[in-house]
């Protein structure tokens, strides 16, 4: 007999049902999550700070725990729910947001000590939307400094010596550890899906332009996206419905609505493109077998599988050029007044890259955008032949956080080196980010060391529902998304 899920690990729908049935109040739920955060998360040093090896076993996923705000919001939610004024399925559910989105009266540091005392006087648009939906903001989440690199302070709850891999790492780790109901992350080149892969979360990169970025720190304005993180694909769908939509304050948003459908329906006859070369990248036969079982599961549902391959294009060089030029422009003020020197020590090469980007000839940037348009045409044409395409999110489980030749972990970036173009390089994620396609990372099993493995499902632009359908259908047939990291955490 299956034991009932502890409240703190329940899905968005289950939490909403518990609130609706008066099984618990929003205040009780919020106090439960706050108590877990105090017990399991707060490290023996102040955040934001450089990554450290010793956390005393704490996860350090939260830069700021907004206790007073959360309690006040939960009480207001209970009052609304008691009067029958239920604003959305998220009403009364506590959440955390990557510390890159502005929150009125709650410090927003961008993950850097340079802005450790920054307190915005406005909300980012997604925060306003979640407030209107009745959700309870309880924490600002740890992240890579200025939303980049592969390292943050947040630890991996599956094994503390492994990387949580990417700038939305606090958000995904907290969701998997049951420290909040759901989370909001951001992605430029992999910062939702890669951390989700490392810790076994479900994370969605929406179509570029689906969610307003007003009030969010800009890293690369032509690539940045904001998306949901949860314990299931269904969680992501419910959250996306509330934060999506046109915003006149962000002219990159599309005139599109998103009405989430939680039932994926019958998958028989749906077409799934398989990036076969990426399924063969893992060095471990056991890991490759796990990934093959994902395809077998879809085939058993009646999904039609077809191997595909993308044309060889310099996606690494494209990504690097766009990000360094746009980031160098965005952070010009930090160079002008010298504050750039206060960046964390392991980010010195990143600052140098921004400086180089500021000096890059305009012709190089424009050429990169022209080639990017070609990649977009090719990807739109190929992906458009299918309901979705699929590849491993990352070829293996999470790498070691501390490695012999560097601290913190110099994990392979989400794009190949500029001069390397070959079939052995993962491409689906970098192409998806360059062209703006939605991508969903979902857990699909474990490697030989008990670390989560993940696949990424990508659909055509604005077909976020199709992306979610494949994720929900898979999770309907499997229980990998219901696996929880053992506590005490493995070291």
Coordinates of C-alpha atoms in Angstrom, one line a residue:
X1 CA 0.0 0.0 0.0
X2 CA 1.4 3.4 -1.0
X3 CA 1.9 5.8 1.8
X4 CA 0.3 9.2 1.3
X5 CA 2.6 11.9 0.2
X6 CA 3.8 14.3 3.0
X7 CA 2.1 17.7 2.6
X8 CA 5.4 19.4 1.7
X9 CA 6.0 17.1 -1.2
X10 CA 2.5 17.4 -2.7
X11 CA 1.9 18.7 -6.2
X12 CA 0.3 22.0 -7.0
X13 CA -3.1 20.3 -7.6
X14 CA -2.8 18.3 -4.4
X15 CA -2.0 21.4 -2.4
X16 CA -4.9 23.2 -3.9
X17 CA -7.2 20.4 -3.1
X18 CA -6.0 20.3 0.5
X19 CA -6.7 24.0 0.8
X20 CA -10.1 23.7 -0.8
X21 CA -11.1 20.9 1.5
X22 CA -9.8 22.8 4.6
X23 CA -7.4 20.0 5.3
X24 CA -5.0 22.8 6.2
X25 CA -5.0 26.5 5.8
X26 CA -2.6 28.6 3.7
X27 CA -1.1 29.9 7.0
X28 CA -0.4 26.4 8.2
X29 CA 1.1 25.4 4.9
X30 CA 3.2 28.5 4.8
X31 CA 4.5 28.0 8.4
X32 CA 5.3 24.3 7.5
X33 CA 7.5 25.4 4.5
X34 CA 9.1 28.2 6.6
X35 CA 9.9 25.8 9.3
X36 CA 11.5 23.3 6.8
X37 CA 13.5 26.2 5.3
X38 CA 14.8 27.2 8.7
X39 CA 15.7 23.6 9.6
X40 CA 17.2 22.4 6.3
X41 CA 18.2 25.4 4.3
X42 CA 19.9 28.3 6.1
X43 CA 23.7 28.0 5.9
X44 CA 26.2 29.1 8.6
X45 CA 27.1 32.2 6.5
X46 CA 25.2 35.1 5.0
X47 CA 24.0 35.0 1.4
X48 CA 24.7 36.0 -1.3
X49 CA 28.3 34.8 -1.1
X50 CA 30.8 32.8 -2.9
X51 CA 30.2 29.0 -3.0
X52 CA 31.8 27.2 0.0
X53 CA 32.6 23.6 0.6
X54 CA 31.2 23.5 4.1
X55 CA 27.4 24.2 4.6
X56 CA 26.9 22.2 7.8
X57 CA 24.6 20.1 5.7
X58 CA 22.3 23.0 4.8
X59 CA 21.1 23.3 1.2
X60 CA 21.4 27.1 1.0
X61 CA 18.7 27.4 -1.7
X62 CA 17.3 30.7 -0.4
X63 CA 19.1 34.0 -0.4
X64 CA 16.2 35.8 1.5
X65 CA 13.4 34.1 3.4
X66 CA 10.5 36.7 3.3
X67 CA 8.9 35.5 6.5
X68 CA 6.7 38.5 7.4
X69 CA 5.5 38.9 3.8
X70 CA 4.7 35.2 3.5
X71 CA 2.7 35.2 6.8
X72 CA 0.8 38.3 5.8
X73 CA 0.0 36.9 2.3
X74 CA -1.1 33.6 3.7
X75 CA -3.5 35.2 6.1
X76 CA -4.9 37.2 3.3
X77 CA -5.3 34.1 1.2
X78 CA -7.1 32.3 4.0
X79 CA -9.5 35.2 4.3
X80 CA -10.3 35.1 0.6
X81 CA -10.6 31.3 0.4
X82 CA -13.0 31.3 3.4
X83 CA -15.2 33.8 1.6
X84 CA -15.3 31.7 -1.5
X85 CA -13.0 34.1 -3.5
X86 CA -10.6 31.6 -5.0
X87 CA -8.5 33.5 -7.5
X88 CA -6.7 30.5 -9.1
X89 CA -5.4 27.0 -8.4
X90 CA -2.3 28.7 -6.9
X91 CA -4.3 30.7 -4.3
X92 CA -2.6 30.2 -0.9
X93 CA 0.3 28.1 -2.2
X94 CA 3.8 29.3 -1.1
X95 CA 6.5 29.7 -3.8
X96 CA 10.0 30.9 -4.3
X97 CA 11.4 33.0 -7.1
X98 CA 14.9 33.2 -8.5
X99 CA 16.5 36.3 -7.0
X100 CA 16.7 38.0 -10.4
X101 CA 13.0 39.2 -10.4
X102 CA 12.1 42.4 -8.6
X103 CA 9.9 42.1 -5.5
X104 CA 8.5 45.2 -3.8
X105 CA 10.1 45.8 -0.4
X106 CA 12.0 42.4 -0.6
X107 CA 15.7 42.6 -1.5
X108 CA 16.6 41.4 -4.9
X109 CA 20.4 40.8 -5.2
X110 CA 20.8 39.2 -8.6
X111 CA 22.9 36.7 -6.8
X112 CA 25.7 39.2 -6.2
X113 CA 27.2 40.8 -3.1
X114 CA 27.4 44.0 -5.2
X115 CA 23.6 44.3 -4.8
X116 CA 23.2 42.6 -1.4
X117 CA 21.3 45.6 -0.1
X118 CA 19.2 46.3 -3.2
X119 CA 15.4 46.6 -2.3
X120 CA 13.1 47.3 -5.3
X121 CA 10.1 49.5 -5.2
X122 CA 8.2 47.5 -7.8
X123 CA 7.3 44.0 -8.7
X124 CA 8.4 42.2 -11.9
X125 CA 5.3 41.4 -14.0
X126 CA 5.3 37.7 -13.2
X127 CA 5.3 38.5 -9.5
X128 CA 2.3 40.9 -10.0
X129 CA 0.5 38.1 -11.9
X130 CA 1.2 35.6 -9.1
X131 CA 0.0 38.1 -6.5
X132 CA -3.2 38.5 -8.5
X133 CA -3.5 34.7 -8.5
X134 CA -3.2 34.6 -4.7
X135 CA 0.1 32.7 -4.5
X136 CA 2.2 33.3 -1.4
X137 CA 5.8 34.6 -2.1
X138 CA 8.0 33.2 0.7
X139 CA 11.6 33.3 -0.6
X140 CA 14.1 34.7 -3.1
X141 CA 16.2 31.8 -4.4
X142 CA 19.9 31.3 -4.7
X143 CA 21.4 31.6 -8.2
X144 CA 24.6 31.9 -10.2
X145 CA 25.9 35.5 -9.8
X146 CA 24.2 37.7 -12.5
X147 CA 22.4 34.6 -13.8
X148 CA 25.3 32.9 -15.3
X149 CA 27.9 30.2 -14.9
X150 CA 27.3 26.7 -13.7
X151 CA 27.8 27.3 -9.9
X152 CA 25.7 28.8 -7.1
X153 CA 25.7 28.3 -3.4
X154 CA 22.7 25.9 -3.6
X155 CA 23.5 22.3 -3.0
X156 CA 22.0 19.2 -4.7
X157 CA 19.7 17.4 -2.2
X158 CA 20.3 14.0 -3.9
X159 CA 24.0 14.2 -3.0
X160 CA 25.7 17.2 -1.4
X161 CA 29.0 16.7 -3.2
X162 CA 27.3 17.1 -6.6
X163 CA 26.7 20.3 -8.6
X164 CA 23.2 21.7 -8.7
X165 CA 24.4 23.0 -12.1
X166 CA 23.2 26.4 -13.3
X167 CA 21.9 29.7 -12.3
X168 CA 18.3 28.6 -11.3
X169 CA 19.8 26.0 -9.0
X170 CA 18.2 27.3 -5.8
X171 CA 14.8 27.2 -7.3
X172 CA 15.0 23.6 -8.5
X173 CA 16.8 22.2 -5.4
X174 CA 14.2 23.8 -3.1
X175 CA 11.3 22.3 -5.2
X176 CA 12.8 18.8 -5.0
X177 CA 13.6 19.1 -1.3
X178 CA 10.0 20.1 -0.5
X179 CA 10.8 23.6 0.8
X180 CA 8.0 25.3 -1.2
X181 CA 5.1 24.6 -3.4
X182 CA 6.6 25.6 -6.7
X183 CA 9.2 28.0 -8.1
X184 CA 10.1 30.5 -10.8
X185 CA 13.4 30.4 -12.7
X186 CA 15.0 32.0 -15.7
X187 CA 16.9 30.6 -18.6
X188 CA 19.2 32.1 -21.2
X189 CA 21.1 29.0 -22.4
X190 CA 20.0 26.2 -20.0
X191 CA 19.5 27.7 -16.6
X192 CA 16.1 26.0 -15.9
X193 CA 16.5 22.7 -17.7
X194 CA 20.1 21.9 -16.7
X195 CA 19.6 22.4 -12.9
X196 CA 16.2 20.6 -13.2
X197 CA 18.1 17.7 -14.7
X198 CA 20.8 17.7 -12.0
X199 CA 18.2 17.4 -9.2
X200 CA 15.3 15.6 -10.7
X201 CA 12.9 18.5 -10.9
X202 CA 10.4 19.3 -13.7
X203 CA 11.3 22.6 -15.3
X204 CA 9.8 24.4 -18.2
X205 CA 11.5 27.0 -20.5
X206 CA 8.5 28.6 -22.2
X207 CA 8.4 29.9 -25.7
X208 CA 10.4 33.1 -26.0
X209 CA 7.9 36.0 -25.5
X210 CA 5.4 33.8 -23.6
X211 CA 6.2 35.4 -20.2
X212 CA 7.0 39.1 -19.6
X213 CA 10.5 39.9 -18.4
X214 CA 9.6 43.4 -17.1
X215 CA 11.3 43.8 -13.8
X216 CA 13.7 41.0 -14.4
X217 CA 17.5 41.6 -14.6
X218 CA 18.5 41.4 -18.3
X219 CA 21.4 39.1 -19.1
X220 CA 20.8 38.7 -22.8
X221 CA 17.6 40.5 -24.0
X222 CA 17.3 38.4 -27.1
X223 CA 17.6 35.1 -25.3
X224 CA 16.3 35.5 -21.7
X225 CA 13.1 33.6 -20.7
X226 CA 11.2 33.2 -17.4
X227 CA 9.6 29.9 -16.5
X228 CA 8.1 27.6 -13.9
X229 CA 9.7 24.9 -11.8
X230 CA 7.8 22.2 -10.0
X231 CA 7.7 18.6 -8.9
X232 CA 5.8 17.6 -12.1
X233 CA 5.0 18.7 -15.6
X234 CA 1.5 19.4 -14.5
X235 CA 2.8 21.8 -11.8
X236 CA 4.6 23.7 -14.6
X237 CA 1.5 24.0 -16.7
X238 CA -0.6 25.5 -13.8
X239 CA 2.0 28.0 -13.0
X240 CA 2.7 29.0 -16.7
X241 CA -1.0 29.7 -17.1
X242 CA -0.8 32.4 -14.4
X243 CA 2.4 34.1 -15.5
X244 CA 1.9 34.0 -19.3
X245 CA 0.5 36.7 -21.4
X246 CA 1.1 39.9 -23.3
X247 CA 2.6 42.8 -21.4
X248 CA 2.9 46.3 -22.9
X249 CA 5.9 46.9 -20.6
X250 CA 7.8 44.2 -22.5
X251 CA 7.5 44.5 -26.3
X252 CA 9.0 41.1 -26.8
X253 CA 5.8 39.4 -25.4
X254 CA 3.4 37.9 -27.9
X255 CA -0.3 38.6 -28.2
X256 CA -1.0 35.1 -27.1
X257 CA -3.0 33.6 -24.2
X258 CA -2.2 30.3 -22.6
X259 CA -5.0 28.2 -21.2
X260 CA -3.5 25.1 -19.6
X261 CA -5.1 21.7 -20.2
X262 CA -4.0 19.3 -17.5
X263 CA -5.2 16.2 -19.4
X264 CA -2.7 15.2 -22.1
X265 CA -5.3 12.9 -23.7
X266 CA -4.6 9.9 -25.8
X267 CA -1.0 10.0 -27.2
X268 CA -1.6 7.4 -29.9
X269 CA -0.6 8.6 -33.3
X270 CA 1.4 11.6 -32.0
X271 CA 4.8 12.1 -33.6
X272 CA 8.0 12.4 -31.6
X273 CA 11.3 13.2 -33.2
X274 CA 14.3 11.5 -31.5
X275 CA 17.7 13.2 -31.5
X276 CA 19.3 9.8 -31.6
X277 CA 22.9 11.0 -31.5
X278 CA 22.3 12.7 -28.2
X279 CA 20.9 9.5 -26.7
X280 CA 24.3 7.9 -27.4
X281 CA 26.5 10.5 -25.7
X282 CA 26.6 9.0 -22.3
X283 CA 29.7 6.9 -21.6
X284 CA 27.6 4.5 -19.3
X285 CA 25.7 1.7 -20.9
X286 CA 23.3 1.7 -17.9
X287 CA 22.5 5.4 -18.4
X288 CA 21.9 4.8 -22.1
X289 CA 19.5 2.0 -21.2
X290 CA 17.6 4.4 -18.9
X291 CA 17.2 6.9 -21.7
X292 CA 16.1 4.1 -24.1
X293 CA 13.4 3.1 -21.7
X294 CA 11.9 6.6 -22.0
X295 CA 11.5 6.0 -25.7
X296 CA 10.1 2.6 -25.1
X297 CA 7.5 4.1 -22.8
X298 CA 6.4 6.5 -25.4
X299 CA 6.3 3.8 -28.0
X300 CA 4.0 1.7 -25.7
X301 CA 1.6 4.7 -25.6
X302 CA 1.3 4.5 -29.4
X303 CA 3.6 7.5 -30.1
X304 CA 5.3 7.3 -33.5
X305 CA 9.1 7.8 -33.1
X306 CA 11.4 8.9 -35.8
X307 CA 15.1 9.6 -35.6
X308 CA 16.2 13.1 -36.6
X309 CA 19.3 15.2 -36.7
X310 CA 19.9 18.9 -36.9
X311 CA 22.3 20.5 -39.4
X312 CA 25.8 21.1 -38.1
X313 CA 25.9 24.8 -37.2
X314 CA 28.2 26.8 -34.9
X315 CA 25.7 27.2 -32.2
X316 CA 28.4 27.6 -29.6
X317 CA 29.9 30.6 -31.4
X318 CA 26.5 32.1 -32.0
X319 CA 25.5 31.8 -28.4
X320 CA 28.8 33.1 -27.0
X321 CA 28.7 36.1 -29.4
X322 CA 25.2 37.1 -28.6
X323 CA 25.5 36.7 -24.8
X324 CA 28.8 38.4 -24.4
X325 CA 27.8 41.4 -26.5
X326 CA 24.4 41.9 -24.9
X327 CA 25.7 41.2 -21.3
X328 CA 28.7 43.5 -21.7
X329 CA 26.2 46.2 -22.8
X330 CA 23.8 45.5 -19.9
X331 CA 26.5 45.6 -17.3
X332 CA 28.4 48.6 -18.6
X333 CA 27.7 50.7 -15.5
X334 CA 29.6 48.1 -13.4
X335 CA 32.7 48.6 -15.5
X336 CA 32.3 52.4 -15.6
X337 CA 32.2 52.7 -11.8
X338 CA 34.6 49.9 -11.0
X339 CA 32.1 47.6 -9.1
X340 CA 32.8 44.8 -11.5
X341 CA 35.9 44.1 -9.4
X342 CA 33.6 43.0 -6.6
X343 CA 32.3 40.0 -8.6
X344 CA 33.0 36.6 -7.0
X345 CA 36.5 35.4 -7.7
X346 CA 35.4 32.5 -9.8
X347 CA 33.6 34.9 -12.2
X348 CA 36.7 36.8 -13.2
X349 CA 36.8 35.2 -16.6
X350 CA 33.1 36.0 -17.1
X351 CA 33.7 39.7 -16.5
X352 CA 36.6 39.5 -18.9
X353 CA 34.2 38.0 -21.5
X354 CA 31.8 40.9 -21.0
X355 CA 34.6 43.4 -21.5
X356 CA 35.6 41.6 -24.7
X357 CA 31.9 41.6 -25.8
X358 CA 31.8 45.4 -25.4
X359 CA 34.7 45.7 -27.8
X360 CA 33.4 43.3 -30.4
X361 CA 32.8 44.7 -33.9
X362 CA 29.2 45.4 -34.6
X363 CA 29.6 43.4 -37.8
X364 CA 30.3 40.2 -35.8
X365 CA 27.2 40.6 -33.7
X366 CA 25.1 41.3 -36.8
X367 CA 26.6 38.3 -38.6
X368 CA 25.7 36.1 -35.6
X369 CA 22.1 37.3 -35.7
X370 CA 21.9 36.5 -39.4
X371 CA 23.2 33.0 -38.9
X372 CA 20.9 32.6 -36.0
X373 CA 17.9 33.4 -38.3
X374 CA 19.1 30.6 -40.6
X375 CA 19.3 28.2 -37.6
X376 CA 15.7 29.3 -36.7
X377 CA 14.4 28.6 -40.1
X378 CA 16.0 25.1 -40.1
X379 CA 14.8 24.3 -36.6
X380 CA 11.3 25.6 -37.2
X381 CA 11.0 23.4 -40.3
X382 CA 12.4 20.3 -38.7
X383 CA 10.6 20.5 -35.3
X384 CA 7.4 21.6 -37.1
X385 CA 7.1 18.1 -38.6
X386 CA 6.5 16.6 -35.1
X387 CA 4.4 17.2 -32.1
X388 CA 7.6 17.3 -30.1
X389 CA 11.3 16.3 -30.3
X390 CA 13.3 14.7 -27.5
X391 CA 16.8 14.3 -26.2
X392 CA 18.5 13.7 -22.8
X393 CA 18.7 17.0 -21.0
X394 CA 22.2 16.1 -20.0
X395 CA 24.1 12.9 -20.9
X396 CA 24.9 11.9 -17.3
X397 CA 24.0 12.5 -13.7
X398 CA 25.3 15.6 -11.8
X399 CA 29.0 16.1 -11.8
X400 CA 31.1 16.6 -8.7
X401 CA 30.8 20.0 -7.2
X402 CA 34.5 20.2 -6.2
X403 CA 37.0 18.9 -8.7
X404 CA 40.7 18.5 -8.7
X405 CA 41.5 21.2 -11.3
X406 CA 39.3 24.0 -10.1
X407 CA 36.8 25.4 -7.6
X408 CA 33.9 25.6 -8.2
X409 CA 33.2 22.9 -10.6
X410 CA 34.1 24.0 -14.1
X411 CA 31.2 22.2 -15.6
X412 CA 30.9 22.0 -19.4
X413 CA 28.9 25.0 -20.6
X414 CA 25.6 24.6 -22.4
X415 CA 27.2 25.4 -25.7
X416 CA 30.2 23.7 -27.5
X417 CA 33.5 25.6 -27.8
X418 CA 33.3 28.2 -30.6
X419 CA 35.5 26.3 -33.0
X420 CA 34.0 22.8 -32.3
X421 CA 31.2 21.6 -34.5
X422 CA 30.6 17.9 -34.4
X423 CA 27.8 15.3 -34.1
X424 CA 28.9 14.4 -30.6
X425 CA 27.8 17.7 -29.0
X426 CA 24.4 18.1 -27.5
X427 CA 22.4 20.4 -29.7
X428 CA 18.7 20.3 -28.9
X429 CA 19.0 22.6 -25.8
X430 CA 21.2 25.2 -27.4
X431 CA 19.1 25.3 -30.6
X432 CA 15.9 25.5 -28.6
X433 CA 17.3 28.5 -26.7
X434 CA 18.6 30.2 -29.8
X435 CA 15.3 29.9 -31.7
X436 CA 12.9 30.4 -28.8
X437 CA 11.3 27.0 -28.7
X438 CA 9.7 25.7 -25.4
X439 CA 11.5 22.9 -23.6
X440 CA 10.5 20.8 -20.6
X441 CA 13.0 18.8 -18.5
X442 CA 11.5 15.9 -16.6
X443 CA 13.2 13.2 -14.5
X444 CA 13.4 9.7 -16.1
X445 CA 15.4 7.5 -13.8
X446 CA 18.8 7.4 -12.0
X447 CA 22.4 6.7 -12.9
X448 CA 24.5 4.0 -11.2
X449 CA 25.3 6.4 -8.3
X450 CA 21.6 7.1 -7.6
X451 CA 21.6 10.6 -9.2
X452 CA 18.7 11.8 -11.3
X453 CA 18.7 11.5 -15.1
X454 CA 16.4 13.7 -17.3
X455 CA 15.1 14.1 -20.8
X456 CA 14.1 17.4 -22.5
X457 CA 11.0 17.6 -24.6
X458 CA 10.9 20.5 -27.1
X459 CA 8.1 21.7 -29.4
X460 CA 7.6 24.4 -31.9
X461 CA 7.2 28.0 -30.8
X462 CA 3.9 28.7 -28.9
X463 CA 3.2 24.9 -28.7
X464 CA 4.0 24.9 -24.9
X465 CA 0.9 22.7 -24.3
X466 CA 2.2 20.0 -26.6
X467 CA 5.5 20.1 -24.7
X468 CA 3.6 19.7 -21.5
X469 CA 1.4 16.9 -22.9
X470 CA 4.3 14.7 -23.6
X471 CA 5.7 15.3 -20.1
X472 CA 2.4 14.7 -18.4
X473 CA 1.7 11.6 -20.4
X474 CA 5.1 10.2 -19.4
X475 CA 4.6 11.0 -15.8
X476 CA 1.2 9.4 -15.9
X477 CA 2.9 6.1 -16.8
X478 CA 5.9 6.4 -14.6
X479 CA 6.8 7.6 -11.0
X480 CA 10.2 9.0 -11.4
X481 CA 8.9 12.5 -10.6
X482 CA 7.5 11.1 -7.3
X483 CA 10.9 9.9 -6.1
X484 CA 12.3 12.0 -3.2
X485 CA 15.9 12.6 -2.1
X486 CA 16.7 10.6 1.1
X487 CA 17.2 12.5 4.3
X488 CA 19.7 13.0 5.9
X489 CA 21.1 14.1 2.6
X490 CA 23.8 11.9 1.2
X491 CA 27.3 13.5 1.4

